[in-house]
Amino acid sequence: MEDILKENLENKHHGLLWGVRRSIRYHSHRQDFFEQCNTWSNVIALLFGSGAIFTILKDYPSIAITLAAMVTVVSTVNLVINTTRKAQVHRDFYKQFHELEATLTAGSPTEEMVNKATVKRLEIEAEEPPVLQVLDILCHNELLRSKGYDPVSDASQYYKVSPLQRAFAQIVDLCPGSIDKVGTSSPKPSAC
């Protein structure tokens, strides 16, 4: 009986630690995405702004107006999306999940440790923005690779994600219900 309880505790601990590590990867990817969006927005605004000034000096008013309009559009989109703030939000969640991982790996798992960590994880998740499911699945696959799971011999642990889903994973979930584990032969009904 004691062996069963110990195995149950180890399974709970492993599942909790896996979820926390996947969340760390997820928020790291989201933070990087928003930081890159902010950087590219600033680069585009700088280039178009410089181009607008140059064309004004060279007396090309129609080109100057077009470039100035592009600066306005790019800067407005960046301001509305608020990429800097979103990157900070995901940086904060990354830190919280990283602290929880440190707690879970600090020693041998106990029932009290697992219960407290579960409560802490639920508290963090209650504050999270909605999770992009496709990106979360990609993080699952990435975590499998980092832990040494072979994509061939351990294929049943991986999920199949289409190139289109992968391309838009940071922006929108494209048919997350159509994603299945590798090797699963029963197609899921989908509107996609």
C-alpha positions in Angstrom: 0.0 0.0 0.0 2.8 2.4 0.9 4.4 1.7 -2.5 1.2 2.7 -4.3 1.0 5.9 -2.3 4.6 6.8 -3.0 4.1 6.0 -6.7 0.9 8.2 -6.8 2.8 11.0 -5.1 5.6 10.7 -7.6 3.1 10.8 -10.5 1.4 13.9 -9.1 4.8 15.6 -8.6 6.0 14.6 -12.1 2.7 15.9 -13.7 2.8 19.1 -11.8 6.5 19.7 -12.6 5.9 18.9 -16.3 3.0 21.5 -16.5 5.1 24.1 -14.7 8.0 23.6 -17.1 5.7 23.8 -20.1 4.3 27.1 -18.7 7.8 28.4 -18.3 8.5 27.7 -22.0 5.1 29.1 -23.1 5.7 32.5 -21.3 9.2 32.7 -22.5 8.0 32.3 -26.1 5.3 34.9 -25.6 7.7 37.4 -24.0 10.1 36.9 -26.9 7.4 37.4 -29.4 6.1 40.6 -28.0 9.7 42.0 -27.5 10.4 41.2 -31.2 7.1 42.8 -32.3 8.1 46.0 -30.4 11.6 46.0 -31.8 10.4 45.6 -35.4 7.8 48.2 -34.9 10.4 50.7 -33.7 12.8 49.7 -36.6 10.0 50.2 -39.2 8.9 53.5 -37.6 12.5 54.7 -37.6 13.2 53.8 -41.2 9.9 55.2 -42.5 10.4 58.3 -40.4 13.9 58.9 -41.8 12.6 58.3 -45.3 9.8 60.8 -44.8 12.3 63.4 -43.6 14.6 62.7 -46.5 11.8 62.9 -49.1 10.6 66.2 -47.6 14.1 67.6 -48.0 14.3 66.4 -51.5 10.8 67.8 -52.3 8.8 64.6 -52.8 5.7 65.4 -50.9 3.6 62.4 -52.0 6.2 60.0 -50.9 6.8 61.9 -47.7 3.0 61.7 -46.9 3.0 57.9 -47.6 6.0 57.2 -45.4 4.6 59.4 -42.6 1.3 57.6 -42.8 3.2 54.2 -42.5 5.0 55.5 -39.4 1.6 56.5 -37.9 0.0 53.1 -38.7 2.9 51.0 -37.4 3.3 53.1 -34.2 -0.5 53.1 -33.6 -0.8 49.4 -34.0 2.2 48.9 -31.6 0.6 51.3 -29.1 -2.8 49.6 -29.3 -1.4 46.1 -28.9 0.9 47.4 -26.2 3.7 45.0 -26.9 6.0 46.3 -24.2 3.4 45.7 -21.5 2.5 42.3 -22.9 6.1 41.3 -22.9 6.4 42.4 -19.2 3.2 40.4 -18.3 4.7 37.2 -19.7 8.1 38.0 -18.1 6.3 38.1 -14.7 4.5 34.8 -15.3 7.8 33.3 -16.4 9.3 34.3 -13.1 6.4 33.0 -11.1 6.5 29.6 -12.8 10.3 29.5 -12.5 10.0 30.1 -8.7 7.4 27.3 -8.5 9.8 25.0 -10.4 12.5 25.8 -7.9 10.2 24.9 -5.1 9.2 21.6 -6.8 12.9 20.6 -7.4 14.2 21.7 -4.0 14.0 18.2 -2.4 12.2 14.9 -2.4 8.5 15.3 -3.1 6.1 15.2 -0.1 2.4 15.3 -0.1 2.5 18.8 1.6 4.9 20.1 -1.1 2.8 18.8 -4.0 -0.4 20.2 -2.5 1.0 23.6 -1.8 2.6 23.8 -5.2 -0.7 22.7 -6.8 -2.5 25.6 -5.1 0.2 28.0 -6.1 0.0 26.9 -9.7 -3.8 27.4 -9.7 -3.3 30.9 -8.2 -0.9 31.8 -11.0 -3.0 30.3 -13.7 -6.1 32.3 -12.4 -4.2 35.5 -13.3 -2.9 34.3 -16.7 -4.3 35.7 -19.9 -6.0 33.1 -22.1 -3.5 30.5 -23.3 -2.9 29.9 -27.0 -3.5 26.2 -27.2 -1.5 25.5 -30.3 1.5 27.3 -28.8 1.1 25.4 -25.6 1.1 22.1 -27.6 4.3 23.2 -29.4 5.8 23.9 -25.9 4.8 20.4 -24.9 6.6 18.9 -27.9 9.7 21.2 -27.2 9.8 20.0 -23.6 9.7 16.4 -24.7 12.7 17.0 -27.0 14.6 18.8 -24.2 14.0 15.8 -21.9 15.4 13.4 -24.4 12.2 11.9 -25.7 12.9 10.6 -29.2 10.5 11.8 -31.9 10.7 8.3 -33.5 10.7 5.8 -30.7 8.5 8.0 -28.4 6.3 9.4 -31.2 3.1 8.7 -29.3 4.0 11.3 -26.8 4.2 14.1 -29.5 1.4 16.0 -31.1 1.1 16.7 -34.8 0.9 20.4 -35.6 0.5 21.6 -39.1 2.9 24.1 -40.6 0.1 26.7 -40.9 -0.9 26.2 -37.2 2.8 26.5 -36.3 3.2 29.7 -38.3 0.2 31.4 -36.6 0.7 29.9 -33.1 1.8 33.2 -31.6 -1.1 35.1 -33.1 -4.2 32.9 -33.1 -5.3 29.3 -32.5 -6.0 27.7 -35.8 -8.2 24.6 -35.3 -6.6 23.5 -32.0 -9.2 20.7 -31.8 -7.8 19.1 -34.9 -4.4 18.4 -33.2 -3.9 14.8 -32.2 -1.0 12.8 -31.0 1.4 11.3 -33.5 0.2 7.8 -34.6 -3.4 8.4 -33.8 -5.4 7.2 -36.7 -8.9 8.4 -35.9 -9.4 11.9 -37.4 -11.2 14.4 -35.2 -14.2 16.2 -36.7 -13.3 19.8 -37.3 -14.7 22.9 -39.0 -11.2 23.6 -40.4 
